[in-house]
Amino acid sequence: MNILILSAGTRNKIVQYFKEEAGSQGRVVATDCSNLAPAVYQADAFYLVPRITAPGYLERILEICVREKIGGVFSLIDPELSLLAKERDKFTAIGTIPIISPYELVETCFDKFRMYRMLTEMGIPTGRCYLDKDAFYQDVEDGKISYPVFVKPVRGSASIHISKVSSQKEIEVLFGLYDDLMVQEYMDGQEYGADVYIDMLSGKCTSVFLKKKIKMRAGETDKSISVKIPALFGMIQRFVEKCGFRGMIDIDIFEVGGKFYLSEVNPRFGGGYPHAHACGVNMPRQVVNNLSGKVNTGAIGEYQENICMMKYNEMVVKDFHGEEIVE
């Protein structure tokens, strides 16, 4: 089974894990728009491609899928996920399965207010969100919410343009500087992350890995410890199955006053997935099983507890003599 990893960037561990699962029976191919993306040099083959917004990008990826006889494809960056989901039929027509949730669900994940409305309609606890800042001011006056709060883009990732604010004046300044902002309740509690797999054939949740976040940097987890919370396992399983997610997803959760609140959902491998893998949760194996027509059995909560992950910097050194560097 040949796998294509799009926009591999610095996610070398993901490439390594899939190579281990492919073994001698398959190849792992990676793409990126820069040949300074270290993860691509871990793959069996690397293609330098245009940026995803460039004309002809999709056609180039489809061409690679045909040439490399790709059985499954997924991306590691948010902007590309909607493209994969939307163009699913073009991939399946050439025998390649996009490992991604349905398009409308992916779009909901990237629109924080849409996600807020979906969670509230499902009766799942989540922080209050406001597109209308005047409605927020009224709720402050009525005592329904208080400062501080977050002001953030409705669509965005990697904690870009997110501000913690403590006054109406600050909100007015930010809304004057940027478009498409929203106000989100500040969750003053312990943050958790969940790495989740939903079988692509059965639609059943087969893995939930929970980690207590200890230190964050630029929206990603730097240090965490594996934990098991049965009530949260059940809440996540019901949520992802009812929504219809497929493949791997990453969920942010807050615990405030003993109550769990779902925050954001990323329909891809999370940056902290290597923690789950090291504790015994093997999502690449589940992907390969599904691509081979095999339904995965449930193993929710089957991993090692109290195992710490601590990220550190690594380095790839490559000789570019005579080769153009594409940043």
PDB file of N, CA and C in Angstrom, residues 8 13 19 22 37 48 50 64 70 81 95 118 120 148 187 189 191 194 197 206 215 278-279 282 296 310:
ATOM      1  N   ALA A   8       4.388  17.805   3.992  1.00  0.00           N
ATOM      2  CA  ALA A   8       5.008  17.088   5.112  1.00  0.00           C
ATOM      3  C   ALA A   8       5.736  18.013   6.075  1.00  0.00           C
ATOM      4  N   LYS A  13       8.238  12.514  12.142  1.00  0.00           N
ATOM      5  CA  LYS A  13       7.770  11.335  12.862  1.00  0.00           C
ATOM      6  C   LYS A  13       6.607  10.656  12.135  1.00  0.00           C
ATOM      7  N   LYS A  19       6.220   4.671   7.224  1.00  0.00           N
ATOM      8  CA  LYS A  19       7.206   3.796   6.598  1.00  0.00           C
ATOM      9  C   LYS A  19       7.296   2.475   7.353  1.00  0.00           C
ATOM     10  N   ALA A  22       4.183   0.515   6.309  1.00  0.00           N
ATOM     11  CA  ALA A  22       4.202   0.095   4.900  1.00  0.00           C
ATOM     12  C   ALA A  22       5.166  -1.064   4.710  1.00  0.00           C
ATOM     13  N   ALA A  37      11.966  21.444   3.593  1.00  0.00           N
ATOM     14  CA  ALA A  37      11.054  20.766   4.526  1.00  0.00           C
ATOM     15  C   ALA A  37      11.733  19.456   4.955  1.00  0.00           C
ATOM     16  N   LEU A  48       8.656  18.033  -5.173  1.00  0.00           N
ATOM     17  CA  LEU A  48       8.535  19.467  -4.938  1.00  0.00           C
ATOM     18  C   LEU A  48       7.354  19.967  -5.756  1.00  0.00           C
ATOM     19  N   PRO A  50       3.969  23.035  -6.366  1.00  0.00           N
ATOM     20  CA  PRO A  50       3.623  24.450  -6.159  1.00  0.00           C
ATOM     21  C   PRO A  50       2.868  24.627  -4.841  1.00  0.00           C
ATOM     22  N   ILE A  64       0.722  12.775  -9.460  1.00  0.00           N
ATOM     23  CA  ILE A  64       1.631  12.034  -8.572  1.00  0.00           C
ATOM     24  C   ILE A  64       0.955  10.760  -8.073  1.00  0.00           C
ATOM     25  N   ILE A  70      -0.743   5.502  -5.704  1.00  0.00           N
ATOM     26  CA  ILE A  70      -1.054   5.849  -4.321  1.00  0.00           C
ATOM     27  C   ILE A  70      -2.411   5.276  -3.907  1.00  0.00           C
ATOM     28  N   LEU A  81      -6.826  20.588   3.759  1.00  0.00           N
ATOM     29  CA  LEU A  81      -7.800  19.565   4.138  1.00  0.00           C
ATOM     30  C   LEU A  81      -9.127  19.734   3.408  1.00  0.00           C
ATOM     31  N   GLY A  95      -8.358   5.662  -7.985  1.00  0.00           N
ATOM     32  CA  GLY A  95      -7.984   4.608  -7.056  1.00  0.00           C
ATOM     33  C   GLY A  95      -7.278   5.064  -5.798  1.00  0.00           C
ATOM     34  N   MET A 118     -22.616  24.170  16.368  1.00  0.00           N
ATOM     35  CA  MET A 118     -22.866  22.733  16.276  1.00  0.00           C
ATOM     36  C   MET A 118     -22.776  22.075  17.644  1.00  0.00           C
ATOM     37  N   THR A 120     -23.213  23.478  20.614  1.00  0.00           N
ATOM     38  CA  THR A 120     -24.322  23.880  21.475  1.00  0.00           C
ATOM     39  C   THR A 120     -25.621  23.190  21.062  1.00  0.00           C
ATOM     40  N   PRO A 148     -11.319  38.220  31.563  1.00  0.00           N
ATOM     41  CA  PRO A 148     -10.806  38.363  30.202  1.00  0.00           C
ATOM     42  C   PRO A 148     -11.490  37.408  29.231  1.00  0.00           C
ATOM     43  N   MET A 187     -11.437  30.126  28.879  1.00  0.00           N
ATOM     44  CA  MET A 187     -11.615  28.947  29.712  1.00  0.00           C
ATOM     45  C   MET A 187     -10.445  28.854  30.689  1.00  0.00           C
ATOM     46  N   GLY A 189      -8.899  26.968  33.003  1.00  0.00           N
ATOM     47  CA  GLY A 189      -8.842  25.633  33.592  1.00  0.00           C
ATOM     48  C   GLY A 189      -7.741  24.814  32.962  1.00  0.00           C
ATOM     49  N   GLU A 191      -6.095  22.296  30.386  1.00  0.00           N
ATOM     50  CA  GLU A 191      -6.304  21.929  28.988  1.00  0.00           C
ATOM     51  C   GLU A 191      -5.841  20.495  28.738  1.00  0.00           C
ATOM     52  N   ALA A 194      -6.898  15.410  22.764  1.00  0.00           N
ATOM     53  CA  ALA A 194      -7.328  14.050  22.432  1.00  0.00           C
ATOM     54  C   ALA A 194      -6.941  13.734  20.993  1.00  0.00           C
ATOM     55  N   TYR A 197      -9.172   8.346  16.486  1.00  0.00           N
ATOM     56  CA  TYR A 197      -9.308   7.720  15.170  1.00  0.00           C
ATOM     57  C   TYR A 197     -10.712   7.155  15.021  1.00  0.00           C
ATOM     58  N   THR A 206     -12.411   4.100  17.146  1.00  0.00           N
ATOM     59  CA  THR A 206     -11.604   2.947  17.565  1.00  0.00           C
ATOM     60  C   THR A 206     -10.465   3.319  18.511  1.00  0.00           C
ATOM     61  N   LYS A 215       2.768  22.268  28.845  1.00  0.00           N
ATOM     62  CA  LYS A 215       3.349  23.491  28.281  1.00  0.00           C
ATOM     63  C   LYS A 215       3.000  23.578  26.806  1.00  0.00           C
ATOM     64  N   ALA A 278       3.838   6.786  20.915  1.00  0.00           N
ATOM     65  CA  ALA A 278       4.823   6.235  21.851  1.00  0.00           C
ATOM     66  C   ALA A 278       4.163   5.465  22.983  1.00  0.00           C
ATOM     67  N   CYS A 279       2.897   5.793  23.257  1.00  0.00           N
ATOM     68  CA  CYS A 279       2.168   5.114  24.340  1.00  0.00           C
ATOM     69  C   CYS A 279       1.401   3.889  23.859  1.00  0.00           C
ATOM     70  N   ASN A 282      -1.549   3.234  17.617  1.00  0.00           N
ATOM     71  CA  ASN A 282      -0.946   3.210  16.285  1.00  0.00           C
ATOM     72  C   ASN A 282      -1.978   3.563  15.211  1.00  0.00           C
ATOM     73  N   ASN A 296     -11.068  -1.831  11.658  1.00  0.00           N
ATOM     74  CA  ASN A 296     -10.326  -1.864  12.909  1.00  0.00           C
ATOM     75  C   ASN A 296     -11.253  -2.171  14.083  1.00  0.00           C
ATOM     76  N   MET A 310       8.141  15.199  25.920  1.00  0.00           N
ATOM     77  CA  MET A 310       8.877  16.455  25.988  1.00  0.00           C
ATOM     78  C   MET A 310       9.515  16.698  24.625  1.00  0.00           C
TER      79      MET A 310
END
